[in-house]
GROMACS .gro file of N, CA and C in nm:
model
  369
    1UNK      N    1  -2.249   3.135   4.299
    1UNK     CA    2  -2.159   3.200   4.205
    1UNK      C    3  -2.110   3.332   4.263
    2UNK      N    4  -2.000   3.357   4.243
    2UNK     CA    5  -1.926   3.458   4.301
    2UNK      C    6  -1.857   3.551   4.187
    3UNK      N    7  -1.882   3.698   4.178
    3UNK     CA    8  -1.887   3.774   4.089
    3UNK      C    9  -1.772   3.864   4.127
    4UNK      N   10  -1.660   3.890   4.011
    4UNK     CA   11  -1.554   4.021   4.115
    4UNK      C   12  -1.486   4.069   3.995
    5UNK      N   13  -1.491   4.226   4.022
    5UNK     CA   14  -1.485   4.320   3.952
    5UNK      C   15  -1.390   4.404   3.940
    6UNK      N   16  -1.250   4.455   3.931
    6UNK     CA   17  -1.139   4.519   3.916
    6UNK      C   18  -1.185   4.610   3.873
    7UNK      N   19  -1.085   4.777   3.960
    7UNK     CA   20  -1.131   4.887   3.928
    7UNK      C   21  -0.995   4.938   3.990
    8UNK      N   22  -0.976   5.073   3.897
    8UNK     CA   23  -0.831   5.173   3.966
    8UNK      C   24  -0.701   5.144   3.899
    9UNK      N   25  -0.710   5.089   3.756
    9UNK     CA   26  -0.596   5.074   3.694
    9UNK      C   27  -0.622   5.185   3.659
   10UNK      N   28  -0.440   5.203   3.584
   10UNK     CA   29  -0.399   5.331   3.465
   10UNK      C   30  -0.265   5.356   3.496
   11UNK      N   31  -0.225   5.447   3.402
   11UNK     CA   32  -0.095   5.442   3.360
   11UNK      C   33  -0.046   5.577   3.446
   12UNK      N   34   0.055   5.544   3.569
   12UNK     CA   35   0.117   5.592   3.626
   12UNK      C   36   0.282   5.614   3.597
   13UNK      N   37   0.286   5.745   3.682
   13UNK     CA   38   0.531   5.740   3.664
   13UNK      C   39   0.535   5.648   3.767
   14UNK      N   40   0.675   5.580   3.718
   14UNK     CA   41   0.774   5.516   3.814
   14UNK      C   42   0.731   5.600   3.948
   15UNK      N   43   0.764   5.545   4.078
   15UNK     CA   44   0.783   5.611   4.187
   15UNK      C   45   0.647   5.622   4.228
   16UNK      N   46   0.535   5.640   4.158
   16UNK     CA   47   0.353   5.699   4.212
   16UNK      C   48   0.309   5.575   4.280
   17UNK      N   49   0.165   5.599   4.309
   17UNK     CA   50   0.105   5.511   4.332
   17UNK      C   51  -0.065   5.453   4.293
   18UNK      N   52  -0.124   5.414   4.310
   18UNK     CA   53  -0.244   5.321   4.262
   18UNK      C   54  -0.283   5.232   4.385
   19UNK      N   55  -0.446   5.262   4.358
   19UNK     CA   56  -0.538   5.156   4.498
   19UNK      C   57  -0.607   5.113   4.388
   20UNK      N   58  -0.619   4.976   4.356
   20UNK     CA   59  -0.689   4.845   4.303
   20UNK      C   60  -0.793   4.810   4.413
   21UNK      N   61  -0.926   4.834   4.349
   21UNK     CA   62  -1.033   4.748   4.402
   21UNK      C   63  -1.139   4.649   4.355
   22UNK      N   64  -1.194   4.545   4.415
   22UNK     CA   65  -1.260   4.449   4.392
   22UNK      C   66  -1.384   4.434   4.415
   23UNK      N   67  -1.478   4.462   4.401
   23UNK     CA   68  -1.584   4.471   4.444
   23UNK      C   69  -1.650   4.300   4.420
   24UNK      N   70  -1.689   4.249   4.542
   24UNK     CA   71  -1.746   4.118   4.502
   24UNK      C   72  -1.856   4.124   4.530
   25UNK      N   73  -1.941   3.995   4.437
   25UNK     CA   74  -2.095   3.970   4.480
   25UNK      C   75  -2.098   3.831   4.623
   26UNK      N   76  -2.151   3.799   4.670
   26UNK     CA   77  -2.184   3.689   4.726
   26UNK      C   78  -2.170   3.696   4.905
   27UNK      N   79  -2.293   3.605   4.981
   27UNK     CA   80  -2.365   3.693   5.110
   27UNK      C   81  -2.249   3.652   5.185
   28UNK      N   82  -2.130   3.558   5.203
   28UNK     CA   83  -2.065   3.504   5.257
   28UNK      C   84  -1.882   3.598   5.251
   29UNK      N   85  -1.853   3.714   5.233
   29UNK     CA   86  -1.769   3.747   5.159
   29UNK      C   87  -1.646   3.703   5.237
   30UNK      N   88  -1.694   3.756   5.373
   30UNK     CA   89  -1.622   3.730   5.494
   30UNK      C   90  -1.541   3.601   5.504
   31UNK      N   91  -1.611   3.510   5.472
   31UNK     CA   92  -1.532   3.373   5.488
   31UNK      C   93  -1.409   3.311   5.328
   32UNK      N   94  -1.418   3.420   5.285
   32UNK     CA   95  -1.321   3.355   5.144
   32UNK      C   96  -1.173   3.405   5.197
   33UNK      N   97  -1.072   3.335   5.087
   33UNK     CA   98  -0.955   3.423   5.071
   33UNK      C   99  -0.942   3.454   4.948
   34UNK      N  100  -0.871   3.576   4.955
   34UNK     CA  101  -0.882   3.681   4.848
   34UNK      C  102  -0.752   3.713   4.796
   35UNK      N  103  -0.724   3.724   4.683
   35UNK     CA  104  -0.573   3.680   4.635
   35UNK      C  105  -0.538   3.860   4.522
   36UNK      N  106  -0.470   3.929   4.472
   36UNK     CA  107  -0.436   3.987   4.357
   36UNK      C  108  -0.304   3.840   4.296
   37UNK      N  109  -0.377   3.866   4.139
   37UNK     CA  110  -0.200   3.821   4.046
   37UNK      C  111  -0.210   3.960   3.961
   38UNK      N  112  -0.082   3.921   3.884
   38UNK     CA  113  -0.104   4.037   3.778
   38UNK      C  114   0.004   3.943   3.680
   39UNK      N  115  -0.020   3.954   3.539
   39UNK     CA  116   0.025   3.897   3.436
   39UNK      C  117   0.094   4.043   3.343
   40UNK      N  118   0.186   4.018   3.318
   40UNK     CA  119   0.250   4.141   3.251
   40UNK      C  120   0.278   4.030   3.097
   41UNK      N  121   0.273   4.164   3.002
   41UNK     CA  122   0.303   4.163   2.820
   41UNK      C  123   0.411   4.017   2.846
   42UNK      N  124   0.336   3.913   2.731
   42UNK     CA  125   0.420   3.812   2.738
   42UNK      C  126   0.459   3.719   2.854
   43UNK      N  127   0.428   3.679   2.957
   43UNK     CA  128   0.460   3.660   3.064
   43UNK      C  129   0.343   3.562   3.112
   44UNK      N  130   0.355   3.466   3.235
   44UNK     CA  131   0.257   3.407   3.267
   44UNK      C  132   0.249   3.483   3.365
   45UNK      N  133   0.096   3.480   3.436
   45UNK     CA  134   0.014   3.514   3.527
   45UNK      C  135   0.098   3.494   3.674
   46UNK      N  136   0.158   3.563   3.815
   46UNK     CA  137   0.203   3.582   3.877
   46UNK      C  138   0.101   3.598   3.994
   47UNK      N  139   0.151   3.564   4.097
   47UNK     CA  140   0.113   3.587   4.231
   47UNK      C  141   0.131   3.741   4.308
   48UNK      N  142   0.070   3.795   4.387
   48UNK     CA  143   0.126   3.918   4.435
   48UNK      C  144   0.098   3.915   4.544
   49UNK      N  145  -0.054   3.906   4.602
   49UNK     CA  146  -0.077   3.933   4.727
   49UNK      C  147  -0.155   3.850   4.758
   50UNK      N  148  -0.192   3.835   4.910
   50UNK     CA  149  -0.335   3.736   4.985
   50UNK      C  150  -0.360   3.793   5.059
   51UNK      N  151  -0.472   3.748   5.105
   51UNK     CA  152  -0.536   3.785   5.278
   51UNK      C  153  -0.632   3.685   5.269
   52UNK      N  154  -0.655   3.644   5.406
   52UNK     CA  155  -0.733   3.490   5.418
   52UNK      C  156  -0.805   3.524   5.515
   53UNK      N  157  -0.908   3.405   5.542
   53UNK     CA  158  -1.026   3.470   5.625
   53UNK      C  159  -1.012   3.589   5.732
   54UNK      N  160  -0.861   3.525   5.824
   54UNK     CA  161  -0.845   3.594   5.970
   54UNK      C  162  -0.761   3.717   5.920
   55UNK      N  163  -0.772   3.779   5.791
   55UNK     CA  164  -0.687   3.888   5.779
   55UNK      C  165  -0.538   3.882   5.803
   56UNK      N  166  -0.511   3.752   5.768
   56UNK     CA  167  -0.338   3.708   5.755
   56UNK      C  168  -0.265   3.760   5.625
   57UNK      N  169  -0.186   3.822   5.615
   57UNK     CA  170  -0.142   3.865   5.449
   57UNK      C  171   0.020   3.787   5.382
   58UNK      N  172   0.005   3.735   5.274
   58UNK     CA  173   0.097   3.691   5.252
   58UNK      C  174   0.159   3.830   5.092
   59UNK      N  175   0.267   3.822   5.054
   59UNK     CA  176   0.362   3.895   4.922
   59UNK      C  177   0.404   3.824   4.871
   60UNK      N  178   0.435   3.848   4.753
   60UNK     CA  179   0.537   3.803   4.635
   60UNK      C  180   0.667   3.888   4.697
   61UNK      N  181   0.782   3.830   4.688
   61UNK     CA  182   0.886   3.898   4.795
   61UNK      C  183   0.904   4.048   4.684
   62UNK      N  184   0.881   4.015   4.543
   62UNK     CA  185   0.885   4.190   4.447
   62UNK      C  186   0.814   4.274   4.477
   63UNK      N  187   0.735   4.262   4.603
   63UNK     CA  188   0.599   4.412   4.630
   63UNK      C  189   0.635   4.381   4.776
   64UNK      N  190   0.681   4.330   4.815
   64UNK     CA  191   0.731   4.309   5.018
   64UNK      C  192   0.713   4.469   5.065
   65UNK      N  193   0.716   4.536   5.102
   65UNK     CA  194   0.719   4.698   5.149
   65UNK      C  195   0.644   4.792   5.062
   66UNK      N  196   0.602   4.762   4.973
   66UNK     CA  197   0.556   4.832   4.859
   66UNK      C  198   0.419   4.879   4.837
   67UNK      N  199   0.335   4.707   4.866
   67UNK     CA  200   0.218   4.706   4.833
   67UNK      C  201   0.119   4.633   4.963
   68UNK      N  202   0.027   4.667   4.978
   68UNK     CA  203  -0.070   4.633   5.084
   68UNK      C  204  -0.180   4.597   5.059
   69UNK      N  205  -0.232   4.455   5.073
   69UNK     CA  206  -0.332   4.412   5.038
   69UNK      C  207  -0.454   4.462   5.155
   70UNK      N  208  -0.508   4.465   5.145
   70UNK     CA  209  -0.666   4.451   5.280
   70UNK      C  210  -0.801   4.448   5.232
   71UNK      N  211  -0.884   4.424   5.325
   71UNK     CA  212  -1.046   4.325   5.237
   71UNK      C  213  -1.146   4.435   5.385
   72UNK      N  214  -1.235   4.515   5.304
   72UNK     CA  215  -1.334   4.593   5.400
   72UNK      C  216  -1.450   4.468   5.377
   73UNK      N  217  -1.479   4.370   5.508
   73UNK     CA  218  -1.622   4.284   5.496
   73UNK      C  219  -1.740   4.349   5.505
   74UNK      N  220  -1.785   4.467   5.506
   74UNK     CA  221  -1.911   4.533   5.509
   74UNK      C  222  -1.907   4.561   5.348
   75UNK      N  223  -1.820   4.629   5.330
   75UNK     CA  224  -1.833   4.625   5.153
   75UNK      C  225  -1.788   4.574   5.065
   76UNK      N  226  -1.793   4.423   5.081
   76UNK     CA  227  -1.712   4.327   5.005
   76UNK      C  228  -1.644   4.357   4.921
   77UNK      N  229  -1.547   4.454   4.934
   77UNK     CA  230  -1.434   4.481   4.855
   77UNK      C  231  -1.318   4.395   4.950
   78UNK      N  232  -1.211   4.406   4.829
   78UNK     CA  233  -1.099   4.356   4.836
   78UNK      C  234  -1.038   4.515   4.799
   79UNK      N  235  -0.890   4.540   4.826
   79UNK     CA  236  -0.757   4.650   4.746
   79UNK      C  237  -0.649   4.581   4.763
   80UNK      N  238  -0.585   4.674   4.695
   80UNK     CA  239  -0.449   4.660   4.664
   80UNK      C  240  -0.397   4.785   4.656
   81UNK      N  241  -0.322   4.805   4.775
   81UNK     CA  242  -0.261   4.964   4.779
   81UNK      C  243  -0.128   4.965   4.700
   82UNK      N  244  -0.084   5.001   4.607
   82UNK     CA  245   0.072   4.979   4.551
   82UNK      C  246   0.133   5.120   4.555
   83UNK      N  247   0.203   5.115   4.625
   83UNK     CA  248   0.330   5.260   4.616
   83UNK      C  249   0.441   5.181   4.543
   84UNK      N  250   0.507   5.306   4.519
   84UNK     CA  251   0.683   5.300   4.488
   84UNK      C  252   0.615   5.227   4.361
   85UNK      N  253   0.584   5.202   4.327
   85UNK     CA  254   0.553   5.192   4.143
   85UNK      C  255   0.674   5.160   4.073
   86UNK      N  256   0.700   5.068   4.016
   86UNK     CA  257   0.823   5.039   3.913
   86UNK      C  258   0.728   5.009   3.777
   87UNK      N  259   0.825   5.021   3.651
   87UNK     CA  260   0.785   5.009   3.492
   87UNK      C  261   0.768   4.836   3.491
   88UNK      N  262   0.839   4.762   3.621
   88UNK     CA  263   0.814   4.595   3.616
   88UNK      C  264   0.678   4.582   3.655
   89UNK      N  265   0.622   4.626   3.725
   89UNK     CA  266   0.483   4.635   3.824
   89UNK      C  267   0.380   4.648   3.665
   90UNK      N  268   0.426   4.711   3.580
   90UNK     CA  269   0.294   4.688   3.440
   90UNK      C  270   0.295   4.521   3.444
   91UNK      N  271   0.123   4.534   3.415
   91UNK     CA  272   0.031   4.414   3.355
   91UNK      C  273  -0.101   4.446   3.403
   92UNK      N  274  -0.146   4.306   3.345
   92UNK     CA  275  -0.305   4.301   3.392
   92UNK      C  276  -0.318   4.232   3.559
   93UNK      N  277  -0.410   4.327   3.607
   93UNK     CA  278  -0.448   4.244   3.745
   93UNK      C  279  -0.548   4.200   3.796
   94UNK      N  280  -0.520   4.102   3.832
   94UNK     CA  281  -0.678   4.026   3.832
   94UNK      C  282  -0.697   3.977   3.997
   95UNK      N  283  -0.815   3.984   4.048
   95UNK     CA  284  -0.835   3.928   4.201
   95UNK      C  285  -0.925   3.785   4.177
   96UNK      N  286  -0.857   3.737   4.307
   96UNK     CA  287  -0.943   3.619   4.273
   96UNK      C  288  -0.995   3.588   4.380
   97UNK      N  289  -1.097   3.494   4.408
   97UNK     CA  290  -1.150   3.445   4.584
   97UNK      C  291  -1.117   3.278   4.557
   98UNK      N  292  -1.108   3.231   4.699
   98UNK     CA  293  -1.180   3.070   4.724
   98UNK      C  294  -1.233   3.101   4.815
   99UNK      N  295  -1.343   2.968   4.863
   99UNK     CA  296  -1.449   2.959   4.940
   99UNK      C  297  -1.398   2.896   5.018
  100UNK      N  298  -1.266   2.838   5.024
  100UNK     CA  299  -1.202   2.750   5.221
  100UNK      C  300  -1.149   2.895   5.284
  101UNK      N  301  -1.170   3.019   5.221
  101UNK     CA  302  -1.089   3.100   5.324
  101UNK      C  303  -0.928   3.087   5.313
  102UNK      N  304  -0.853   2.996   5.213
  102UNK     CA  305  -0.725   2.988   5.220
  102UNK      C  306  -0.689   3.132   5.164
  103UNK      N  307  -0.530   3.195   5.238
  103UNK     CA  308  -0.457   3.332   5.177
  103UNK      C  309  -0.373   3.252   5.037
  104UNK      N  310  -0.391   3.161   4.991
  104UNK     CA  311  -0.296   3.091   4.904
  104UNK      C  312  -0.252   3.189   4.746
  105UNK      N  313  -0.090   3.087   4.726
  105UNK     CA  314  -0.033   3.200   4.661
  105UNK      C  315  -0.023   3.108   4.537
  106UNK      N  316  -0.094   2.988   4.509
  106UNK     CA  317  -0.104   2.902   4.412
  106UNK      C  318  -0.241   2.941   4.338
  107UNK      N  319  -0.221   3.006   4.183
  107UNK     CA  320  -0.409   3.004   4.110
  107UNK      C  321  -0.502   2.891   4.172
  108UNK      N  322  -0.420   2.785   4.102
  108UNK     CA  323  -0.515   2.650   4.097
  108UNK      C  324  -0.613   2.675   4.209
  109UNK      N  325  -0.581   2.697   4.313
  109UNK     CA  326  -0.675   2.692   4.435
  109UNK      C  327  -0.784   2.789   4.466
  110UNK      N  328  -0.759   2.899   4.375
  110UNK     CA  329  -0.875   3.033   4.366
  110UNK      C  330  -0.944   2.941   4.279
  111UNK      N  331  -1.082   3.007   4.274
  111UNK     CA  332  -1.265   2.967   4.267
  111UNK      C  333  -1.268   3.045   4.152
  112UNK      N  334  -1.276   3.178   4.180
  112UNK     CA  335  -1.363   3.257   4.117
  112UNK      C  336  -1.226   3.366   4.068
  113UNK      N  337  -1.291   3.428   3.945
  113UNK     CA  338  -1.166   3.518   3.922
  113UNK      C  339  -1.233   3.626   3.828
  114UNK      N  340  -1.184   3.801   3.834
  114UNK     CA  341  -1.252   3.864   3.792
  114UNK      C  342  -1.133   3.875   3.639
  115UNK      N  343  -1.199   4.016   3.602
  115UNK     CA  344  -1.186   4.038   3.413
  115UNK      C  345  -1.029   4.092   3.434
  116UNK      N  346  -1.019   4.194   3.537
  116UNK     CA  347  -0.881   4.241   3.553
  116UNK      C  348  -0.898   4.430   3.506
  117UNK      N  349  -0.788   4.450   3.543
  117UNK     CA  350  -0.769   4.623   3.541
  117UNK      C  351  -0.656   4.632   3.474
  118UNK      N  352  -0.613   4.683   3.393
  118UNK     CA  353  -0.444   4.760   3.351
  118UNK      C  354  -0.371   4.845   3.432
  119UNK      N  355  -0.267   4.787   3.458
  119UNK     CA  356  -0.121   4.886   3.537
  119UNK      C  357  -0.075   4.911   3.475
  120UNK      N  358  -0.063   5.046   3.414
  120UNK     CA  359   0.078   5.063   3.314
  120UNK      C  360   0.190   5.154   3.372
  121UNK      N  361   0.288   5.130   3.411
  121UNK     CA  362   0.426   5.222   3.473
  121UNK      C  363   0.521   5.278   3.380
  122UNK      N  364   0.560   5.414   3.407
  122UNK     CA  365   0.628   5.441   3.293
  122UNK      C  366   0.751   5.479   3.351
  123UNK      N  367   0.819   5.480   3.305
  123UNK     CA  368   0.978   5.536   3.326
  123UNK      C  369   1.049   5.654   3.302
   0.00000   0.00000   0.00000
């Protein structure tokens, strides 16, 4: 069982920025891929970022320059660096892992999924 924990939301201006982290449980961390979505008011649940075993990163083309995913394997964290902040960027964000190591930008294929953090952007 694989345990993961969202931390570093809050309500920022347009333009700021926010580092989202994940803290996971499990001895293997190294070998997962590690995904952010974020679901905004009303809305289904969205894709944003990946990184897969070999540190390959995939975007949602709306955070392309913006936001930077990366995974420290000594401290099984996962982040999510987000600059340039827009009032669209509010919702909940949630990280997720699988255990093939895929960077995939489809839920279905994440394992494990944590509680989530709040982004709120203001204008």
């Amino acid at each position: 069982q694989v345990q993961l924990v969202e931390t570093g939301g809050g309500l920022v201006q347009a333009g700021g920025s926010l580092r989202l982290s994940c803290a996971a449980s499990g001895r293997t961390f190294s070998d997962y891929g590690l995904a952010w979505f974020r679901q905004a008011p009303g809305k289904e649940r969205e894709f944003v970022a990946a990184i897969n075993w070999l540190r390959m990163t995939f975007y949602a083309d709306s955070v392309k320059g913006r936001f930077t995913i990366s995974r420290d394997n000594a401290k099984n964290t996962l982040f999510l660096q987000m600059n340039i902040l827009k009032p669209d960027d509010t919702g909940d964000y949630f990280c997720a892992a699988n255990v093939r190591g895929q960077g995939a930008t489809v839920e279905a294929l994440y394992d494990y999924w944590g509680q989530g953090t709040q982004v709120t952007v203001s204008s």
